[in-house]
Amino acid sequence: MSGKQDLTPPANIDSEDAWVSVIQKMDEAYADLVHSQVEVEEKNTELEEARSFLHSIQSAMSDVLIVCDQNGVVQGVNRALEQLTGRSEEELMGARFTDLIATKYHSKISSFMGQLRIQPVRDCEVELIGRDGLVPLSMNCSPRHNHRGRLIGMVMVGRPLGELQKAYKELNAAHAELKLAQERLVQSEKMASLGRLVAGVAHELNNPISFVYGNMHALQRYTDRLCAYFDAINEGNSREQLKAMREKLRLDKAIRDLNSLVEGTMEGADRVKEIVNDLRQFSSTQESEKAVFDLSHVIKTAMHWIIKESKAPIDVVETIPTDLTAFGHSGQIHQVVVNLIQNAVDAMDASDPKRLLLSAQIEDRKVIFEVRDSGPGIPDDFLSRLFDPFFTTKPVGQGTGLGLSISYGIVSEHGGELVIQNHPDGGALASLTLLTEERCEESNRA
Ligand SMILES: Nc1ncnc2c1ncn2[C@@H]1O[C@H](COP(=O)(O)OP(=O)(O)OP(=O)(O)O)[C@@H](O)[C@H]1O
Ligand SMILES: [Mg+2]
């Protein structure tokens, strides 16, 4: 657009030419005017579009928006604020923003303007005076500058904490559900392993029970003979008769046997008690405090039960020190050990020879227990999936695929390590590392 037009005709031009020139200039001025009118209208349309764009964004926000001048007078709000306060935009405009917030936060929010000169205010918790009571908000406040960069007010965006708290509660509930599901999985895996072990245990119990039974039969026979002998004494039989009877009933041998029969029976009963204790420890859901426990006993019981149950004979070579202890929940570690040995035995199902190497040693105050088998090993593709829940290559009904994933969780919770790999000389090698008590205390202190 050109500037103001000079319409005075030049003095040295005759009047007709002068008028033509004036008319031309007027035409030009008119054209400029029309042009600028179009430009203004275009700018107006753009402005209108920008306004409605901003308005639609502000209306869509679920967070409340308050725009203030530097004196805290409200200059702009959004629909979320109108809805929460139950006041219209007209009512809110011109109010002081402090009037929208509960009195007890006034000193806190009055300092916003001062703080903004240093840095924006983040996540300040306040309460908005809402239509239905106080609404907790997490408020962020940023400075508002004019085109010269002067601070002329602030923009506050508040997120109703009710929603956050709801989301938090939902998250908590989901977490609790997941934990419960995991506990159930652990329990069901434990039950599955327990089921597999029952046959072995039954066999194990059979031994002491059968020799207790045998001893009791012998004791019964001896009792009958002794009763017969005492009856003969009471009936007044002569010395010779009694001697003959004693020899016939082989009473001297019976009396010599009595002690060993009673001892054997006691031993059998103790063995039954031990097995039942092991079983109870394994099946208990409520774990007590972590404690030092006899790891060699845990390994040996697990091995014993599994080998007993195995269909084909297995050549077991074990180098487990007798006084090996570890720190943790013995029942849980038993579950891990059972799974590692069971996996090794299962892997050797079609192998010949079947050789199981169990070893344990202490290194750097850590206990390392290793299970090596002479099975086919683990295909490379599967190595990274072994600890995935439900990963199994066993037929339906023979494996849940939870054993290693649960074992991994248990071992991590004990601050230990579980590694399964292929042995360079064939077969798989599972290494379980656990902490000794001192080592565990040391890491707790760190
Ligand atoms: N020693 C091993 N040799 C070869 N493969 C193994 C060995 N140990 C584990 N695996 C593989 O890892 C898979 C997962 O083992 P995991 O103990 O998690 O489940 P599972 O033994 O199949 O079932 P579950 O333990 O629930 O009865 C097994 O199915 C098997 O394919
Ligand atoms: Mg398993």
Coordinates of C-alpha atoms and ligand atoms in Angstrom, one line a residue:
M1 CA 0.0 0.0 0.0
S2 CA 1.4 3.5 -1.0
G3 CA 1.5 6.5 1.4
K4 CA -0.9 9.6 1.4
Q5 CA -1.4 10.8 -2.3
D6 CA -0.5 14.4 -3.4
L7 CA -3.6 15.5 -5.5
T8 CA -2.5 19.1 -6.2
P9 CA -2.0 19.6 -10.0
P10 CA 1.5 20.8 -11.0
A11 CA 1.4 24.6 -11.9
N12 CA 3.0 24.3 -15.3
I13 CA 0.5 21.8 -16.7
D14 CA -2.7 23.0 -18.3
S15 CA -5.9 22.5 -16.3
E16 CA -7.3 19.5 -18.4
D17 CA -4.1 17.5 -18.0
A18 CA -4.0 18.4 -14.4
W19 CA -7.4 17.0 -13.8
V20 CA -6.6 13.8 -15.7
S21 CA -3.6 13.4 -13.5
V22 CA -5.7 14.0 -10.4
I23 CA -8.2 11.4 -11.5
Q24 CA -5.5 8.9 -12.2
K25 CA -4.0 9.5 -8.7
M26 CA -7.4 9.1 -7.2
D27 CA -7.9 5.8 -9.1
E28 CA -4.6 4.6 -7.8
A29 CA -5.5 5.7 -4.3
Y30 CA -8.8 3.9 -4.5
A31 CA -7.1 0.7 -5.8
D32 CA -4.7 0.9 -2.9
L33 CA -7.6 1.3 -0.5
V34 CA -9.4 -1.7 -2.0
H35 CA -6.2 -3.7 -1.8
S36 CA -5.5 -2.9 1.8
Q37 CA -9.1 -3.6 2.7
V38 CA -8.7 -7.1 1.2
E39 CA -5.5 -7.5 3.2
V40 CA -7.2 -6.4 6.4
E41 CA -10.0 -8.8 5.8
E42 CA -7.6 -11.6 5.2
K43 CA -5.7 -10.8 8.3
N44 CA -9.0 -10.7 10.2
T45 CA -9.9 -14.1 9.0
E46 CA -6.5 -15.5 9.9
L47 CA -6.8 -13.9 13.4
E48 CA -10.3 -15.4 13.8
E49 CA -9.0 -18.8 12.8
A50 CA -6.1 -18.6 15.2
R51 CA -8.4 -17.5 18.0
S52 CA -10.8 -20.4 17.4
F53 CA -7.9 -22.8 17.1
L54 CA -6.6 -21.6 20.5
H55 CA -10.1 -21.7 21.9
S56 CA -10.7 -25.2 20.7
I57 CA -7.4 -26.3 22.4
Q58 CA -8.2 -24.6 25.6
S59 CA -11.7 -26.1 25.7
A60 CA -10.3 -29.5 25.0
M61 CA -7.9 -29.3 27.9
S62 CA -8.9 -31.3 31.0
D63 CA -6.4 -29.3 33.0
V64 CA -7.5 -25.9 34.3
L65 CA -6.0 -22.8 32.7
I66 CA -5.8 -19.4 34.4
V67 CA -4.1 -16.5 32.7
C68 CA -3.4 -13.4 34.9
D69 CA -1.8 -10.0 34.7
Q70 CA 1.1 -9.1 37.0
N71 CA -1.4 -8.0 39.7
G72 CA -3.0 -11.4 39.7
V73 CA -6.2 -10.3 37.9
V74 CA -7.6 -13.1 35.7
Q75 CA -7.5 -12.3 32.0
G76 CA -8.2 -15.7 30.5
V77 CA -9.7 -19.0 31.6
N78 CA -10.7 -22.3 29.9
R79 CA -13.8 -24.4 30.0
A80 CA -12.3 -26.9 32.5
L81 CA -12.0 -24.1 35.1
E82 CA -15.5 -22.9 34.4
Q83 CA -16.8 -26.5 34.9
L84 CA -14.8 -27.1 38.1
T85 CA -15.7 -23.7 39.7
G86 CA -19.3 -23.6 38.3
R87 CA -18.6 -20.0 37.3
S88 CA -18.9 -18.6 33.7
E89 CA -16.0 -17.0 31.9
E90 CA -17.6 -13.6 32.3
E91 CA -17.7 -14.1 36.1
L92 CA -14.2 -15.3 36.3
M93 CA -12.6 -12.6 34.1
G94 CA -11.4 -9.7 36.2
A95 CA -11.5 -11.7 39.5
R96 CA -8.3 -12.0 41.4
F97 CA -6.8 -15.5 40.9
T98 CA -6.3 -15.8 44.7
D99 CA -10.1 -15.7 45.1
L100 CA -10.2 -19.0 43.2
I101 CA -7.9 -20.8 45.6
A102 CA -8.5 -21.9 49.2
T103 CA -7.3 -19.3 51.7
K104 CA -4.6 -21.5 53.3
Y105 CA -2.7 -21.5 50.1
H106 CA -2.7 -17.7 49.6
S107 CA 0.7 -17.0 51.0
K108 CA 2.1 -19.8 48.8
I109 CA 0.5 -18.6 45.6
S110 CA 1.1 -14.9 46.3
S111 CA 4.8 -15.6 45.9
F112 CA 4.4 -17.1 42.4
M113 CA 5.0 -13.8 40.6
G114 CA 8.2 -13.2 42.5
Q115 CA 9.4 -16.8 42.0
L116 CA 8.7 -16.6 38.2
R117 CA 11.5 -14.0 37.8
I118 CA 13.9 -16.8 38.8
Q119 CA 12.3 -20.0 37.4
P120 CA 8.8 -21.5 36.6
V121 CA 6.9 -23.0 39.4
R122 CA 6.4 -26.7 39.1
D123 CA 4.0 -29.2 40.7
C124 CA 2.8 -26.9 43.5
E125 CA -0.1 -28.5 45.3
V126 CA -3.1 -26.1 46.0
E127 CA -6.8 -26.4 46.4
L128 CA -9.2 -24.8 44.0
I129 CA -12.6 -23.6 45.4
G130 CA -14.8 -25.8 43.2
R131 CA -18.5 -26.0 42.6
D132 CA -18.8 -29.1 44.9
G133 CA -16.0 -28.3 47.3
L134 CA -12.3 -28.0 47.3
V135 CA -10.5 -29.6 44.4
P136 CA -6.8 -30.5 44.9
L137 CA -4.7 -29.3 42.0
S138 CA -1.0 -29.8 41.0
M139 CA -0.2 -26.3 39.7
N140 CA 2.5 -25.3 37.2
C141 CA 3.0 -21.7 36.6
S142 CA 5.0 -20.0 33.8
P143 CA 5.8 -16.3 33.1
R144 CA 4.0 -14.3 30.4
H145 CA 6.0 -11.7 28.5
N146 CA 5.0 -9.0 26.1
H147 CA 6.7 -8.5 22.7
R148 CA 9.5 -6.5 24.4
G149 CA 10.2 -9.4 26.7
R150 CA 8.8 -7.7 29.8
L151 CA 7.1 -9.8 32.4
I152 CA 3.4 -8.9 32.3
G153 CA 1.7 -11.8 34.0
M154 CA 1.6 -15.5 34.4
V155 CA -0.1 -18.6 33.0
M156 CA -1.2 -21.3 35.4
V157 CA -2.1 -24.8 34.5
G158 CA -3.5 -27.0 37.2
R159 CA -4.0 -30.8 37.0
P160 CA -6.8 -32.0 39.2
L161 CA -5.1 -34.4 41.6
G162 CA -8.3 -36.4 41.9
E163 CA -7.6 -37.9 38.5
L164 CA -4.0 -38.5 39.3
Q165 CA -4.9 -40.1 42.6
K166 CA -7.5 -42.2 40.8
A167 CA -4.9 -43.3 38.3
Y168 CA -2.5 -44.0 41.1
K169 CA -5.1 -46.1 42.9
E170 CA -5.8 -48.0 39.8
L171 CA -2.1 -48.6 39.2
N172 CA -1.8 -49.8 42.8
A173 CA -4.7 -52.1 42.4
A174 CA -3.3 -53.5 39.2
H175 CA 0.1 -54.0 40.9
A176 CA -1.5 -55.8 43.8
E177 CA -3.4 -58.0 41.4
L178 CA -0.2 -58.8 39.5
K179 CA 1.5 -59.7 42.8
L180 CA -1.3 -61.9 43.7
A181 CA -1.2 -63.6 40.3
Q182 CA 2.5 -64.1 40.7
E183 CA 2.1 -65.6 44.1
R184 CA -0.5 -68.0 42.7
L185 CA 1.9 -68.9 39.9
V186 CA 4.7 -69.6 42.4
Q187 CA 2.3 -71.7 44.4
S188 CA 1.0 -73.6 41.5
E189 CA 4.5 -74.3 40.2
K190 CA 5.4 -75.5 43.7
M191 CA 2.4 -77.8 43.8
A192 CA 3.3 -79.2 40.3
S193 CA 6.8 -79.9 41.5
L194 CA 5.4 -81.3 44.7
G195 CA 3.1 -83.6 42.7
R196 CA 6.1 -84.9 40.8
L197 CA 7.9 -85.5 44.0
V198 CA 5.1 -87.4 45.7
A199 CA 6.0 -90.6 44.0
G200 CA 9.6 -90.3 45.1
V201 CA 8.6 -89.4 48.6
A202 CA 6.2 -92.4 48.8
H203 CA 9.0 -94.6 47.8
E204 CA 11.2 -92.9 50.4
L205 CA 8.7 -93.4 53.1
N206 CA 8.2 -97.0 52.2
N207 CA 11.7 -97.9 53.2
P208 CA 11.6 -96.9 56.9
I209 CA 8.0 -97.9 57.2
S210 CA 8.7 -101.4 55.9
F211 CA 11.6 -102.0 58.3
V212 CA 9.6 -100.5 61.2
Y213 CA 6.9 -102.9 60.2
G214 CA 9.3 -105.8 60.0
N215 CA 10.8 -105.0 63.4
M216 CA 7.4 -104.8 65.0
H217 CA 6.6 -108.2 63.6
A218 CA 9.8 -109.6 65.1
L219 CA 9.1 -107.9 68.4
Q220 CA 5.5 -109.3 68.4
R221 CA 7.0 -112.8 67.9
Y222 CA 9.5 -112.3 70.6
T223 CA 6.8 -111.0 73.0
D224 CA 4.7 -114.1 72.4
R225 CA 7.7 -116.3 73.2
L226 CA 8.6 -114.4 76.3
C227 CA 5.0 -114.5 77.5
A228 CA 5.0 -118.3 77.0
Y229 CA 8.2 -118.5 79.0
F230 CA 6.9 -116.4 81.9
D231 CA 3.7 -118.4 81.9
A232 CA 5.8 -121.5 82.3
I233 CA 7.7 -119.9 85.2
N234 CA 4.4 -119.0 86.9
E235 CA 3.1 -122.5 86.4
G236 CA 6.1 -123.8 88.5
N237 CA 8.0 -125.7 85.8
S238 CA 11.3 -127.2 86.8
R239 CA 14.7 -125.5 86.0
E240 CA 15.4 -128.2 83.4
Q241 CA 12.0 -127.7 81.8
L242 CA 12.6 -124.0 81.7
K243 CA 16.1 -124.4 80.2
A244 CA 14.7 -126.7 77.5
M245 CA 12.0 -124.2 76.7
R246 CA 14.4 -121.3 76.6
E247 CA 16.5 -123.2 74.1
K248 CA 13.5 -124.2 72.0
L249 CA 12.2 -120.7 71.9
R250 CA 15.7 -119.3 71.2
L251 CA 15.0 -116.8 73.9
D252 CA 18.7 -115.8 74.4
K253 CA 18.9 -114.7 70.8
A254 CA 15.6 -112.9 71.0
I255 CA 16.8 -110.9 74.1
R256 CA 20.1 -110.0 72.4
D257 CA 18.0 -108.8 69.4
L258 CA 15.6 -106.7 71.4
N259 CA 17.9 -103.6 71.6
S260 CA 18.7 -103.5 68.0
L261 CA 15.1 -104.0 67.0
V262 CA 14.0 -101.1 69.2
E263 CA 16.8 -98.9 67.9
G264 CA 16.1 -99.8 64.3
T265 CA 12.4 -99.0 64.9
M266 CA 13.3 -95.6 66.4
E267 CA 15.6 -94.9 63.5
G268 CA 12.9 -95.7 61.0
A269 CA 10.5 -93.5 62.9
D270 CA 13.1 -90.7 62.9
R271 CA 13.6 -91.1 59.1
V272 CA 9.8 -90.8 58.6
K273 CA 9.8 -87.7 60.7
E274 CA 12.7 -86.2 58.7
I275 CA 10.9 -86.8 55.4
V276 CA 7.7 -85.3 56.6
N277 CA 9.6 -82.3 57.8
D278 CA 11.3 -81.9 54.5
L279 CA 8.0 -82.1 52.8
R280 CA 6.4 -79.6 55.1
Q281 CA 9.2 -77.2 54.5
F282 CA 8.8 -77.5 50.8
S283 CA 5.1 -77.1 50.8
S284 CA 4.8 -74.2 53.2
T285 CA 3.4 -71.0 51.7
Q286 CA 4.3 -68.8 54.6
E287 CA 8.0 -68.2 54.5
S288 CA 9.6 -67.2 57.8
E289 CA 12.6 -64.8 58.0
K290 CA 15.6 -65.5 55.9
A291 CA 18.1 -67.6 57.9
V292 CA 21.3 -69.7 57.5
F293 CA 20.3 -73.1 56.3
D294 CA 21.9 -76.4 55.4
L295 CA 22.3 -76.2 51.7
S296 CA 23.9 -79.6 51.3
H297 CA 20.9 -81.2 53.0
V298 CA 18.5 -79.3 50.7
I299 CA 20.5 -80.4 47.6
K300 CA 20.7 -84.0 48.8
T301 CA 17.1 -84.3 49.7
A302 CA 16.0 -82.8 46.3
M303 CA 18.4 -85.1 44.5
H304 CA 17.3 -88.2 46.4
W305 CA 13.7 -87.7 45.7
I306 CA 14.1 -86.9 42.0
I307 CA 16.4 -89.8 41.4
K308 CA 14.2 -92.2 43.3
E309 CA 11.3 -91.3 41.0
S310 CA 13.3 -91.5 37.7
K311 CA 12.3 -94.4 35.4
A312 CA 15.7 -95.2 34.2
P313 CA 18.9 -95.5 36.4
I314 CA 21.0 -92.4 36.5
D315 CA 24.7 -92.2 37.2
V316 CA 25.0 -89.5 39.8
V317 CA 28.4 -88.0 40.7
E318 CA 28.1 -85.5 43.5
T319 CA 30.7 -83.4 45.1
I320 CA 28.8 -81.5 47.7
P321 CA 30.6 -80.6 51.0
T322 CA 28.7 -81.8 54.0
D323 CA 28.7 -78.6 55.9
L324 CA 27.6 -76.2 53.1
T325 CA 25.3 -73.5 54.3
A326 CA 23.7 -70.6 52.6
F327 CA 21.5 -67.7 53.7
G328 CA 17.8 -67.3 52.7
H329 CA 14.5 -69.2 52.6
S330 CA 15.4 -72.8 52.5
G331 CA 12.0 -73.9 51.2
Q332 CA 12.3 -71.5 48.2
I333 CA 15.8 -72.6 47.4
H334 CA 14.7 -76.2 47.7
Q335 CA 12.2 -75.4 45.0
V336 CA 14.9 -73.9 42.7
V337 CA 17.2 -76.9 43.3
V338 CA 14.4 -79.4 42.6
N339 CA 13.7 -77.6 39.3
L340 CA 17.3 -77.5 38.2
I341 CA 17.8 -81.2 38.9
Q342 CA 14.4 -82.2 37.5
N343 CA 15.2 -80.2 34.3
A344 CA 18.5 -82.0 34.0
V345 CA 16.9 -85.5 34.5
D346 CA 14.1 -84.6 32.0
A347 CA 16.7 -83.5 29.4
M348 CA 18.4 -86.9 29.7
D349 CA 15.3 -88.8 29.0
A350 CA 16.5 -90.1 25.6
S351 CA 20.2 -90.0 26.4
D352 CA 22.6 -92.8 27.0
P353 CA 24.5 -92.7 29.3
K354 CA 22.6 -90.6 31.8
R355 CA 25.1 -88.9 33.9
L356 CA 24.3 -86.1 36.4
L357 CA 27.1 -84.1 38.0
L358 CA 26.2 -82.1 41.1
S359 CA 28.9 -80.0 42.6
A360 CA 29.0 -77.1 45.1
Q361 CA 31.7 -74.9 46.5
I362 CA 32.3 -71.6 48.2
E363 CA 34.1 -68.9 46.4
D364 CA 34.5 -65.3 47.5
R365 CA 31.9 -65.8 50.2
K366 CA 29.4 -67.0 47.6
V367 CA 28.0 -70.5 47.4
I368 CA 28.0 -71.9 43.8
F369 CA 25.9 -75.0 43.1
E370 CA 26.2 -76.5 39.6
V371 CA 24.1 -79.1 37.9
R372 CA 25.5 -80.6 34.7
D373 CA 23.8 -83.3 32.6
S374 CA 24.6 -85.5 29.7
G375 CA 21.5 -84.5 27.7
P376 CA 21.4 -82.9 24.3
G377 CA 22.0 -79.3 25.6
I378 CA 19.8 -76.3 24.8
P379 CA 19.3 -75.1 21.2
D380 CA 20.8 -71.6 20.7
D381 CA 17.4 -70.1 19.8
F382 CA 16.0 -71.2 23.1
L383 CA 18.8 -69.9 25.4
S384 CA 17.4 -66.4 25.6
R385 CA 13.9 -67.6 26.3
L386 CA 14.6 -70.1 29.1
F387 CA 13.5 -67.7 31.8
D388 CA 10.3 -66.5 30.0
P389 CA 7.2 -67.6 31.9
F390 CA 5.5 -70.6 30.2
F391 CA 8.4 -71.3 27.9
T392 CA 8.6 -75.1 27.7
T393 CA 9.6 -77.7 25.2
K394 CA 7.9 -80.5 27.3
P395 CA 4.6 -82.1 26.2
V396 CA 1.4 -80.7 27.7
G397 CA 1.0 -82.0 31.2
Q398 CA 4.7 -82.6 31.7
G399 CA 5.9 -79.0 32.2
T400 CA 4.3 -75.7 32.9
G401 CA 7.3 -73.7 31.7
L402 CA 7.3 -71.8 35.0
G403 CA 10.1 -73.6 36.7
L404 CA 13.0 -71.4 35.6
S405 CA 11.0 -68.1 35.5
I406 CA 10.0 -68.6 39.1
S407 CA 13.4 -69.9 40.1
Y408 CA 14.9 -66.8 38.6
G409 CA 12.6 -64.5 40.6
I410 CA 13.5 -66.4 43.8
V411 CA 17.2 -66.3 43.2
S412 CA 17.2 -62.6 42.3
E413 CA 15.2 -61.9 45.5
H414 CA 18.0 -63.7 47.4
G415 CA 20.6 -61.4 45.7
G416 CA 22.0 -64.4 43.9
E417 CA 22.4 -65.5 40.3
L418 CA 21.0 -68.2 38.1
V419 CA 22.7 -69.0 34.8
I420 CA 21.9 -71.8 32.3
Q421 CA 24.2 -72.5 29.5
N422 CA 25.5 -75.2 27.3
H423 CA 28.7 -77.0 28.5
P424 CA 31.5 -76.9 25.9
D425 CA 31.8 -80.7 26.3
G426 CA 28.1 -81.3 25.8
G427 CA 24.9 -81.2 27.9
A428 CA 23.6 -78.2 29.8
L429 CA 25.1 -76.6 32.9
A430 CA 23.0 -74.7 35.4
S431 CA 24.8 -72.6 37.9
L432 CA 23.1 -71.2 41.0
T433 CA 25.0 -68.7 43.1
L434 CA 23.8 -67.7 46.5
L435 CA 25.2 -65.4 49.2
T436 CA 26.6 -66.5 52.5
E437 CA 25.3 -64.8 55.5
E438 CA 28.3 -62.4 55.9
R439 CA 28.2 -61.5 52.2
C440 CA 24.4 -60.9 52.5
E441 CA 24.9 -58.6 55.5
E442 CA 27.7 -56.8 53.6
S443 CA 25.5 -56.1 50.6
N444 CA 22.6 -55.0 52.9
R445 CA 24.9 -52.5 54.6
A446 CA 26.2 -51.1 51.2
Ligands
LIG1 N1 19.2 -79.0 31.5 C1 18.4 -78.7 30.4 N2 18.7 -79.3 29.2 C2 18.0 -78.9 28.1 N3 16.9 -78.1 28.1 C3 16.6 -77.5 29.3 C4 17.3 -77.8 30.5 N4 16.8 -77.0 31.5 C5 15.8 -76.3 31.0 N5 15.7 -76.6 29.7 C6 14.7 -76.0 28.7 O1 14.1 -74.9 29.4 C7 12.6 -75.1 29.3 C8 12.0 -74.3 30.5 O2 12.4 -74.9 31.7 P1 11.4 -74.6 33.0 O3 12.0 -75.3 34.1 O4 11.2 -73.2 33.1 O5 10.1 -75.3 32.5 P2 9.7 -76.8 32.3 O6 10.8 -77.7 33.0 O7 9.5 -77.0 30.9 O8 8.4 -76.9 33.1 P3 8.2 -77.0 34.7 O9 9.5 -76.6 35.3 O10 7.2 -76.0 35.0 O11 7.8 -78.4 35.0 C9 12.4 -76.6 29.3 O12 11.2 -76.9 28.8 C10 13.6 -77.0 28.4 O13 13.2 -76.9 27.1
MG2 MG 11.4 -77.3 34.9

